[in-house]
Tab-separated table of N, CA, C and O in Angstrom:
chain	number	residue	atom	x	y	z
A	1	MET	N	44.954	2.066	-27.442
A	1	MET	CA	44.307	3.218	-26.843
A	1	MET	C	43.126	2.738	-26.005
A	1	MET	O	42.313	1.957	-26.465
A	2	THR	N	43.051	3.207	-24.781
A	2	THR	CA	41.948	2.833	-23.904
A	2	THR	C	41.069	4.035	-23.657
A	2	THR	O	41.538	5.165	-23.567
A	3	ALA	N	39.789	3.780	-23.540
A	3	ALA	CA	38.830	4.854	-23.272
A	3	ALA	C	38.785	5.124	-21.774
A	3	ALA	O	38.979	4.219	-20.960
A	4	ASP	N	38.553	6.381	-21.443
A	4	ASP	CA	38.357	6.723	-20.039
A	4	ASP	C	37.031	6.134	-19.582
A	4	ASP	O	36.031	6.202	-20.291
A	5	VAL	N	37.037	5.554	-18.412
A	5	VAL	CA	35.828	4.965	-17.862
A	5	VAL	C	35.374	5.825	-16.689
A	5	VAL	O	36.164	6.111	-15.792
A	6	PHE	N	34.104	6.221	-16.718
A	6	PHE	CA	33.538	7.012	-15.632
A	6	PHE	C	33.080	6.067	-14.539
A	6	PHE	O	32.293	5.151	-14.778
A	7	THR	N	33.604	6.247	-13.348
A	7	THR	CA	33.195	5.463	-12.197
A	7	THR	C	32.491	6.387	-11.212
A	7	THR	O	33.130	7.274	-10.636
A	8	PRO	N	31.171	6.230	-11.043
A	8	PRO	CA	30.457	7.116	-10.127
A	8	PRO	C	30.913	6.919	-8.684
A	8	PRO	O	31.302	5.820	-8.297
A	9	GLN	N	30.892	7.985	-7.933
A	9	GLN	CA	31.254	7.919	-6.521
A	9	GLN	C	30.083	7.332	-5.729
A	9	GLN	O	28.926	7.569	-6.050
A	10	PRO	N	30.370	6.571	-4.717
A	10	PRO	CA	29.292	5.996	-3.910
A	10	PRO	C	28.593	7.066	-3.085
A	10	PRO	O	29.074	8.191	-2.965
A	11	MET	N	27.473	6.701	-2.520
A	11	MET	CA	26.767	7.620	-1.629
A	11	MET	C	27.489	7.693	-0.287
A	11	MET	O	28.170	6.755	0.111
A	12	ILE	N	27.287	8.810	0.385
A	12	ILE	CA	27.930	9.046	1.682
A	12	ILE	C	26.861	9.404	2.712
A	12	ILE	O	25.958	10.201	2.436
A	13	LEU	N	26.981	8.838	3.879
A	13	LEU	CA	26.187	9.214	5.044
A	13	LEU	C	27.121	10.026	5.929
A	13	LEU	O	28.115	9.504	6.431
A	14	SER	N	26.833	11.315	6.082
A	14	SER	CA	27.741	12.188	6.833
A	14	SER	C	27.788	11.789	8.307
A	14	SER	O	26.893	11.099	8.817
A	15	ASP	N	28.813	12.244	8.982
A	15	ASP	CA	28.944	11.976	10.416
A	15	ASP	C	27.772	12.558	11.193
A	15	ASP	O	27.261	11.922	12.120
A	16	ALA	N	27.331	13.765	10.816
A	16	ALA	CA	26.206	14.410	11.519
A	16	ALA	C	24.924	13.596	11.334
A	16	ALA	O	24.155	13.401	12.277
A	17	ALA	N	24.687	13.114	10.110
A	17	ALA	CA	23.494	12.308	9.852
A	17	ALA	C	23.570	10.980	10.589
A	17	ALA	O	22.581	10.525	11.170
A	18	ALA	N	24.737	10.353	10.580
A	18	ALA	CA	24.907	9.077	11.269
A	18	ALA	C	24.664	9.232	12.770
A	18	ALA	O	24.018	8.383	13.390
A	19	GLU	N	25.153	10.323	13.344
A	19	GLU	CA	24.952	10.552	14.775
A	19	GLU	C	23.468	10.742	15.097
A	19	GLU	O	22.963	10.223	16.094
A	20	LYS	N	22.747	11.487	14.256
A	20	LYS	CA	21.314	11.703	14.484
A	20	LYS	C	20.550	10.394	14.342
A	20	LYS	O	19.662	10.098	15.139
A	21	VAL	N	20.886	9.600	13.336
A	21	VAL	CA	20.245	8.292	13.168
A	21	VAL	C	20.516	7.430	14.391
A	21	VAL	O	19.610	6.772	14.911
A	22	ARG	N	21.757	7.432	14.888
A	22	ARG	CA	22.097	6.670	16.087
A	22	ARG	C	21.223	7.107	17.267
A	22	ARG	O	20.686	6.272	18.005
A	23	GLU	N	21.047	8.409	17.452
A	23	GLU	CA	20.198	8.922	18.538
A	23	GLU	C	18.759	8.430	18.392
A	23	GLU	O	18.133	8.004	19.372
A	24	LEU	N	18.232	8.486	17.162
A	24	LEU	CA	16.853	8.055	16.930
A	24	LEU	C	16.685	6.552	17.141
A	24	LEU	O	15.674	6.103	17.689
A	25	ILE	N	17.684	5.775	16.732
A	25	ILE	CA	17.641	4.326	16.946
A	25	ILE	C	17.664	4.015	18.440
A	25	ILE	O	16.921	3.159	18.916
A	26	GLU	N	18.496	4.728	19.194
A	26	GLU	CA	18.554	4.516	20.643
A	26	GLU	C	17.234	4.888	21.301
A	26	GLU	O	16.779	4.204	22.217
A	27	THR	N	16.599	5.956	20.828
A	27	THR	CA	15.304	6.366	21.366
A	27	THR	C	14.250	5.290	21.113
A	27	THR	O	13.436	4.991	21.984
A	28	GLU	N	14.274	4.694	19.924
A	28	GLU	CA	13.318	3.639	19.570
A	28	GLU	C	13.675	2.288	20.189
A	28	GLU	O	12.866	1.364	20.165
A	29	GLN	N	14.891	2.173	20.702
A	29	GLN	CA	15.389	0.940	21.306
A	29	GLN	C	15.264	-0.249	20.353
A	29	GLN	O	14.837	-1.337	20.738
A	30	ASN	N	15.641	-0.002	19.086
A	30	ASN	CA	15.585	-1.051	18.078
A	30	ASN	C	16.854	-0.986	17.230
A	30	ASN	O	16.917	-0.239	16.249
A	31	PRO	N	17.866	-1.756	17.574
A	31	PRO	CA	19.141	-1.694	16.861
A	31	PRO	C	19.072	-2.184	15.414
A	31	PRO	O	20.023	-2.011	14.660
A	32	GLU	N	17.955	-2.781	14.997
A	32	GLU	CA	17.807	-3.263	13.616
A	32	GLU	C	17.399	-2.147	12.645
A	32	GLU	O	17.431	-2.350	11.430
A	33	LEU	N	17.038	-0.984	13.158
A	33	LEU	CA	16.588	0.101	12.281
A	33	LEU	C	17.715	0.630	11.411
A	33	LEU	O	18.857	0.740	11.849
A	34	LYS	N	17.344	0.958	10.181
A	34	LYS	CA	18.258	1.560	9.207
A	34	LYS	C	17.553	2.774	8.615
A	34	LYS	O	16.335	2.776	8.481
A	35	LEU	N	18.306	3.785	8.230
A	35	LEU	CA	17.728	4.932	7.548
A	35	LEU	C	17.532	4.549	6.087
A	35	LEU	O	18.483	4.194	5.402
A	36	ARG	N	16.292	4.590	5.620
A	36	ARG	CA	16.005	4.317	4.214
A	36	ARG	C	15.821	5.655	3.505
A	36	ARG	O	15.023	6.485	3.917
A	37	VAL	N	16.598	5.853	2.440
A	37	VAL	CA	16.515	7.048	1.613
A	37	VAL	C	15.991	6.612	0.252
A	37	VAL	O	16.470	5.622	-0.306
A	38	TYR	N	15.019	7.355	-0.282
A	38	TYR	CA	14.429	6.965	-1.557
A	38	TYR	C	13.998	8.199	-2.344
A	38	TYR	O	13.953	9.307	-1.823
A	39	VAL	N	13.707	7.964	-3.612
A	39	VAL	CA	13.256	9.005	-4.518
A	39	VAL	C	11.885	8.599	-5.038
A	39	VAL	O	11.671	7.440	-5.407
A	40	THR	N	10.952	9.558	-5.054
A	40	THR	CA	9.634	9.323	-5.633
A	40	THR	C	9.325	10.442	-6.613
A	40	THR	O	9.937	11.514	-6.563
A	41	GLY	N	8.367	10.183	-7.487
A	41	GLY	CA	7.912	11.221	-8.397
A	41	GLY	C	7.088	12.244	-7.638
A	41	GLY	O	6.452	11.926	-6.635
A	42	GLY	N	7.129	13.494	-8.087
A	42	GLY	CA	6.341	14.539	-7.451
A	42	GLY	C	7.206	15.678	-6.987
A	42	GLY	O	8.365	15.800	-7.384
A	43	GLY	N	6.656	16.492	-6.142
A	43	GLY	CA	7.378	17.675	-5.691
A	43	GLY	C	7.335	18.745	-6.760
A	43	GLY	O	6.945	18.509	-7.897
A	44	CYS	N	7.769	19.910	-6.435
A	44	CYS	CA	7.682	21.023	-7.380
A	44	CYS	C	8.733	20.960	-8.477
A	44	CYS	O	8.626	21.648	-9.480
A	45	SER	N	9.733	20.083	-8.356
A	45	SER	CA	10.777	19.988	-9.376
A	45	SER	C	10.773	18.666	-10.138
A	45	SER	O	11.621	18.447	-10.981
A	46	GLY	N	9.865	17.760	-9.843
A	46	GLY	CA	9.790	16.505	-10.583
A	46	GLY	C	9.993	15.263	-9.751
A	46	GLY	O	9.256	14.306	-9.847
A	47	PHE	N	11.040	15.232	-8.937
A	47	PHE	CA	11.306	14.121	-8.026
A	47	PHE	C	11.429	14.695	-6.622
A	47	PHE	O	11.770	15.862	-6.450
A	48	GLN	N	11.163	13.859	-5.640
A	48	GLN	CA	11.369	14.311	-4.267
A	48	GLN	C	12.050	13.224	-3.449
A	48	GLN	O	11.923	12.048	-3.743
A	49	TYR	N	12.792	13.674	-2.444
A	49	TYR	CA	13.507	12.773	-1.547
A	49	TYR	C	12.570	12.302	-0.450
A	49	TYR	O	11.712	13.048	0.016
A	50	GLY	N	12.769	11.078	-0.013
A	50	GLY	CA	12.018	10.546	1.113
A	50	GLY	C	12.961	9.878	2.092
A	50	GLY	O	14.014	9.345	1.701
A	51	PHE	N	12.583	9.925	3.359
A	51	PHE	CA	13.369	9.313	4.425
A	51	PHE	C	12.425	8.518	5.305
A	51	PHE	O	11.319	8.963	5.610
A	52	ASP	N	12.878	7.348	5.721
A	52	ASP	CA	12.064	6.503	6.583
A	52	ASP	C	13.015	5.606	7.370
A	52	ASP	O	14.197	5.504	7.041
A	53	PHE	N	12.494	4.946	8.377
A	53	PHE	CA	13.274	3.945	9.084
A	53	PHE	C	12.714	2.582	8.717
A	53	PHE	O	11.515	2.403	8.580
A	54	ASP	N	13.612	1.641	8.521
A	54	ASP	CA	13.235	0.308	8.072
A	54	ASP	C	14.051	-0.714	8.856
A	54	ASP	O	15.235	-0.510	9.089
A	55	GLU	N	13.411	-1.815	9.256
A	55	GLU	CA	14.117	-2.875	9.961
A	55	GLU	C	14.809	-3.837	9.010
A	55	GLU	O	15.725	-4.546	9.396
A	56	SER	N	14.352	-3.881	7.766
A	56	SER	CA	14.905	-4.853	6.835
A	56	SER	C	15.508	-4.156	5.625
A	56	SER	O	15.284	-2.977	5.392
A	57	SER	N	16.260	-4.919	4.869
A	57	SER	CA	16.780	-4.425	3.605
A	57	SER	C	16.504	-5.475	2.545
A	57	SER	O	16.395	-6.664	2.852
A	58	GLN	N	16.379	-5.036	1.312
A	58	GLN	CA	16.099	-5.923	0.189
A	58	GLN	C	17.410	-6.363	-0.459
A	58	GLN	O	18.448	-5.726	-0.271
A	59	ASP	N	17.363	-7.414	-1.249
A	59	ASP	CA	18.562	-7.934	-1.906
A	59	ASP	C	19.224	-6.907	-2.816
A	59	ASP	O	20.445	-6.900	-2.955
A	60	ASP	N	18.423	-6.039	-3.437
A	60	ASP	CA	18.987	-5.063	-4.378
A	60	ASP	C	19.260	-3.706	-3.739
A	60	ASP	O	19.598	-2.750	-4.435
A	61	ASP	N	19.129	-3.590	-2.426
A	61	ASP	CA	19.430	-2.334	-1.734
A	61	ASP	C	20.930	-2.090	-1.674
A	61	ASP	O	21.710	-3.025	-1.437
A	62	ALA	N	21.317	-0.848	-1.868
A	62	ALA	CA	22.688	-0.430	-1.556
A	62	ALA	C	22.709	-0.147	-0.061
A	62	ALA	O	21.783	0.460	0.478
A	63	VAL	N	23.748	-0.601	0.625
A	63	VAL	CA	23.881	-0.376	2.069
A	63	VAL	C	25.121	0.469	2.286
A	63	VAL	O	26.218	0.103	1.869
A	64	ILE	N	24.932	1.614	2.936
A	64	ILE	CA	26.024	2.534	3.222
A	64	ILE	C	26.191	2.572	4.734
A	64	ILE	O	25.215	2.772	5.468
A	65	ASN	N	27.407	2.369	5.213
A	65	ASN	CA	27.685	2.338	6.646
A	65	ASN	C	28.524	3.540	7.066
A	65	ASN	O	29.396	3.976	6.320
A	66	ASN	N	28.250	4.049	8.251
A	66	ASN	CA	29.085	5.062	8.873
A	66	ASN	C	29.097	4.768	10.361
A	66	ASN	O	28.081	4.942	11.039
A	67	ASN	N	30.213	4.266	10.850
A	67	ASN	CA	30.396	3.975	12.274
A	67	ASN	C	29.272	3.126	12.852
A	67	ASN	O	28.735	3.418	13.915
A	68	GLY	N	28.877	2.091	12.129
A	68	GLY	CA	27.869	1.165	12.618
A	68	GLY	C	26.437	1.557	12.318
A	68	GLY	O	25.524	0.784	12.588
A	69	VAL	N	26.214	2.728	11.754
A	69	VAL	CA	24.872	3.163	11.366
A	69	VAL	C	24.702	2.830	9.894
A	69	VAL	O	25.585	3.094	9.078
A	70	ARG	N	23.555	2.230	9.547
A	70	ARG	CA	23.324	1.806	8.170
A	70	ARG	C	22.252	2.651	7.487
A	70	ARG	O	21.206	2.934	8.077
A	71	MET	N	22.535	3.014	6.243
A	71	MET	CA	21.579	3.695	5.379
A	71	MET	C	21.353	2.761	4.197
A	71	MET	O	22.307	2.211	3.651
A	72	VAL	N	20.094	2.555	3.810
A	72	VAL	CA	19.779	1.692	2.680
A	72	VAL	C	19.056	2.501	1.606
A	72	VAL	O	18.291	3.415	1.899
A	73	VAL	N	19.349	2.141	0.347
A	73	VAL	CA	18.756	2.829	-0.803
A	73	VAL	C	18.368	1.764	-1.821
A	73	VAL	O	19.212	0.936	-2.203
A	74	ASP	N	17.118	1.780	-2.271
A	74	ASP	CA	16.688	0.808	-3.271
A	74	ASP	C	17.357	1.098	-4.616
A	74	ASP	O	17.823	2.208	-4.868
A	75	ALA	N	17.428	0.085	-5.464
A	75	ALA	CA	18.159	0.190	-6.734
A	75	ALA	C	17.605	1.283	-7.638
A	75	ALA	O	18.364	1.995	-8.303
A	76	MET	N	16.290	1.453	-7.690
A	76	MET	CA	15.691	2.481	-8.553
A	76	MET	C	16.096	3.877	-8.082
A	76	MET	O	16.464	4.731	-8.892
A	77	SER	N	16.070	4.112	-6.792
A	77	SER	CA	16.437	5.425	-6.245
A	77	SER	C	17.935	5.678	-6.354
A	77	SER	O	18.365	6.809	-6.583
A	78	TYR	N	18.722	4.620	-6.205
A	78	TYR	CA	20.182	4.775	-6.195
A	78	TYR	C	20.700	5.426	-7.475
A	78	TYR	O	21.625	6.234	-7.435
A	79	GLN	N	20.088	5.111	-8.604
A	79	GLN	CA	20.551	5.683	-9.870
A	79	GLN	C	20.431	7.204	-9.885
A	79	GLN	O	21.193	7.875	-10.573
A	80	TYR	N	19.501	7.759	-9.125
A	80	TYR	CA	19.344	9.211	-9.033
A	80	TYR	C	20.198	9.816	-7.917
A	80	TYR	O	20.395	11.028	-7.870
A	81	LEU	N	20.656	8.968	-7.010
A	81	LEU	CA	21.358	9.448	-5.817
A	81	LEU	C	22.847	9.141	-5.789
A	81	LEU	O	23.548	9.601	-4.890
A	82	VAL	N	23.340	8.381	-6.760
A	82	VAL	CA	24.753	7.995	-6.757
A	82	VAL	C	25.627	9.252	-6.699
A	82	VAL	O	25.368	10.238	-7.371
A	83	GLY	N	26.596	9.240	-5.813
A	83	GLY	CA	27.476	10.395	-5.615
A	83	GLY	C	26.958	11.401	-4.603
A	83	GLY	O	27.640	12.371	-4.278
A	84	SER	N	25.769	11.180	-4.079
A	84	SER	CA	25.151	12.124	-3.137
A	84	SER	C	25.658	11.930	-1.717
A	84	SER	O	26.137	10.857	-1.352
A	85	THR	N	25.503	12.976	-0.932
A	85	THR	CA	25.776	12.923	0.504
A	85	THR	C	24.484	13.204	1.247
A	85	THR	O	23.792	14.180	0.958
A	86	VAL	N	24.143	12.326	2.185
A	86	VAL	CA	23.001	12.553	3.058
A	86	VAL	C	23.552	13.154	4.344
A	86	VAL	O	24.436	12.591	4.978
A	87	ASP	N	23.035	14.333	4.689
A	87	ASP	CA	23.527	15.079	5.837
A	87	ASP	C	22.359	15.403	6.752
A	87	ASP	O	21.191	15.237	6.386
A	88	TYR	N	22.680	15.892	7.932
A	88	TYR	CA	21.664	16.342	8.889
A	88	TYR	C	22.041	17.738	9.335
A	88	TYR	O	23.196	17.993	9.678
A	89	GLN	N	21.061	18.651	9.269
A	89	GLN	CA	21.322	20.031	9.653
A	89	GLN	C	20.223	20.550	10.560
A	89	GLN	O	19.060	20.180	10.410
A	90	GLU	N	20.632	21.419	11.466
A	90	GLU	CA	19.693	22.154	12.302
A	90	GLU	C	19.903	23.626	12.025
A	90	GLU	O	21.040	24.089	11.997
A	91	GLY	N	18.815	24.347	11.764
A	91	GLY	CA	18.943	25.758	11.438
A	91	GLY	C	17.613	26.472	11.573
A	91	GLY	O	16.692	25.989	12.239
A	92	LEU	N	17.507	27.599	10.909
A	92	LEU	CA	16.296	28.411	10.980
A	92	LEU	C	15.076	27.691	10.421
A	92	LEU	O	13.951	27.941	10.853
A	93	GLN	N	15.271	26.814	9.461
A	93	GLN	CA	14.161	26.058	8.877
A	93	GLN	C	13.845	24.799	9.672
A	93	GLN	O	13.018	24.004	9.266
A	94	GLY	N	14.508	24.603	10.783
A	94	GLY	CA	14.287	23.430	11.616
A	94	GLY	C	15.381	22.402	11.427
A	94	GLY	O	16.390	22.649	10.775
A	95	ALA	N	15.165	21.243	11.976
A	95	ALA	CA	16.128	20.149	11.875
A	95	ALA	C	15.651	19.198	10.791
A	95	ALA	O	14.471	18.859	10.735
A	96	GLN	N	16.592	18.783	9.920
A	96	GLN	CA	16.186	17.909	8.825
A	96	GLN	C	17.368	17.174	8.212
A	96	GLN	O	18.495	17.627	8.272
A	97	PHE	N	17.043	16.025	7.632
A	97	PHE	CA	18.000	15.331	6.782
A	97	PHE	C	17.935	15.996	5.421
A	97	PHE	O	16.852	16.329	4.938
A	98	ILE	N	19.085	16.195	4.793
A	98	ILE	CA	19.138	16.796	3.468
A	98	ILE	C	20.015	15.949	2.560
A	98	ILE	O	20.858	15.192	3.038
A	99	VAL	N	19.797	16.084	1.267
A	99	VAL	CA	20.589	15.358	0.276
A	99	VAL	C	21.336	16.382	-0.569
A	99	VAL	O	20.732	17.284	-1.144
A	100	LYS	N	22.649	16.235	-0.593
A	100	LYS	CA	23.489	17.048	-1.475
A	100	LYS	C	23.743	16.185	-2.702
A	100	LYS	O	24.568	15.272	-2.664
A	101	ASN	N	22.989	16.458	-3.776
A	101	ASN	CA	22.948	15.579	-4.937
A	101	ASN	C	23.621	16.223	-6.149
A	101	ASN	O	23.083	17.177	-6.721
A	102	PRO	N	24.779	15.710	-6.576
A	102	PRO	CA	25.457	16.289	-7.736
A	102	PRO	C	24.734	16.008	-9.052
A	102	PRO	O	25.046	16.624	-10.069
A	103	ASN	N	23.759	15.114	-9.049
A	103	ASN	CA	23.003	14.776	-10.254
A	103	ASN	C	21.831	15.720	-10.490
A	103	ASN	O	21.261	15.725	-11.581
A	104	ALA	N	21.462	16.494	-9.480
A	104	ALA	CA	20.312	17.394	-9.596
A	104	ALA	C	20.691	18.615	-10.432
A	104	ALA	O	21.672	19.290	-10.139
A	105	THR	N	19.911	18.856	-11.479
A	105	THR	CA	20.171	20.036	-12.311
A	105	THR	C	19.428	21.253	-11.780
A	105	THR	O	19.886	22.373	-11.938
A	106	THR	N	18.283	21.034	-11.142
A	106	THR	CA	17.552	22.097	-10.454
A	106	THR	C	16.961	21.537	-9.178
A	106	THR	O	16.690	20.339	-9.076
A	107	THR	N	16.767	22.385	-8.188
A	107	THR	CA	16.131	22.000	-6.945
A	107	THR	C	15.122	23.062	-6.559
A	107	THR	O	15.184	24.195	-7.031
A	108	CYS	N	14.200	22.702	-5.704
A	108	CYS	CA	13.234	23.688	-5.217
A	108	CYS	C	13.869	24.465	-4.062
A	108	CYS	O	14.942	24.118	-3.575
A	109	GLY	N	13.199	25.486	-3.618
A	109	GLY	CA	13.721	26.343	-2.556
A	109	GLY	C	13.956	25.618	-1.245
A	109	GLY	O	14.907	25.923	-0.535
A	110	CYS	N	13.126	24.646	-0.929
A	110	CYS	CA	13.286	23.930	0.352
A	110	CYS	C	14.276	22.779	0.238
A	110	CYS	O	14.652	22.200	1.250
A	111	GLY	N	14.664	22.405	-0.979
A	111	GLY	CA	15.645	21.332	-1.167
A	111	GLY	C	15.056	19.939	-1.106
A	111	GLY	O	15.784	18.962	-1.147
A	112	ALA	N	13.719	19.830	-1.023
A	112	ALA	CA	13.102	18.517	-0.912
A	112	ALA	C	12.817	17.874	-2.265
A	112	ALA	O	12.558	16.687	-2.342
A	113	SER	N	12.853	18.659	-3.351
A	113	SER	CA	12.617	18.082	-4.657
A	113	SER	C	13.672	18.543	-5.646
A	113	SER	O	14.350	19.538	-5.424
A	114	PHE	N	13.782	17.783	-6.753
A	114	PHE	CA	14.858	18.062	-7.692
A	114	PHE	C	14.506	17.549	-9.076
A	114	PHE	O	13.570	16.769	-9.262
A	115	THR	N	15.297	17.968	-10.056
A	115	THR	CA	15.222	17.490	-11.429
A	115	THR	C	16.600	16.995	-11.822
A	115	THR	O	17.595	17.573	-11.412
A	116	VAL	N	16.642	15.914	-12.620
A	116	VAL	CA	17.935	15.423	-13.117
A	116	VAL	C	18.040	15.674	-14.595
A	116	VAL	O	17.083	15.832	-15.292
C-alpha cells in the first residue's frame, strides 16, 4: 500500500502580467530586470505581497518564466505562494499586479494582504 503524496503546483506568471513586465523592462531599457515577488509581515491580514524589479537572483530563488519574462521568488516567500498565480489587471481600482493565492484563508478588501 502506498500513501498519496501531495505535490504542490508551481507558481504561474500569467500572460497579462508577463506582457506588462515586458513593457516595463523595455521602458527601463534593461533586459536583466526580473519581477521579484515576495511576502512580508504586516498588512491588515497578517502578511502582505510585495513587488519589485531586480537585476539579480539568489541561489535559493525560484525562477518562473513566461515567454522570456522572469519572475523570481525567495525561498521564504515561496512557501506562502506555492500554487499562486501572479496576474496583472486594469480596472476601477487602477492598474496593479495581483496574487491569486490558494493558500490564503482570508484576504483584505484590496487584496494586498492575506492570512494563511
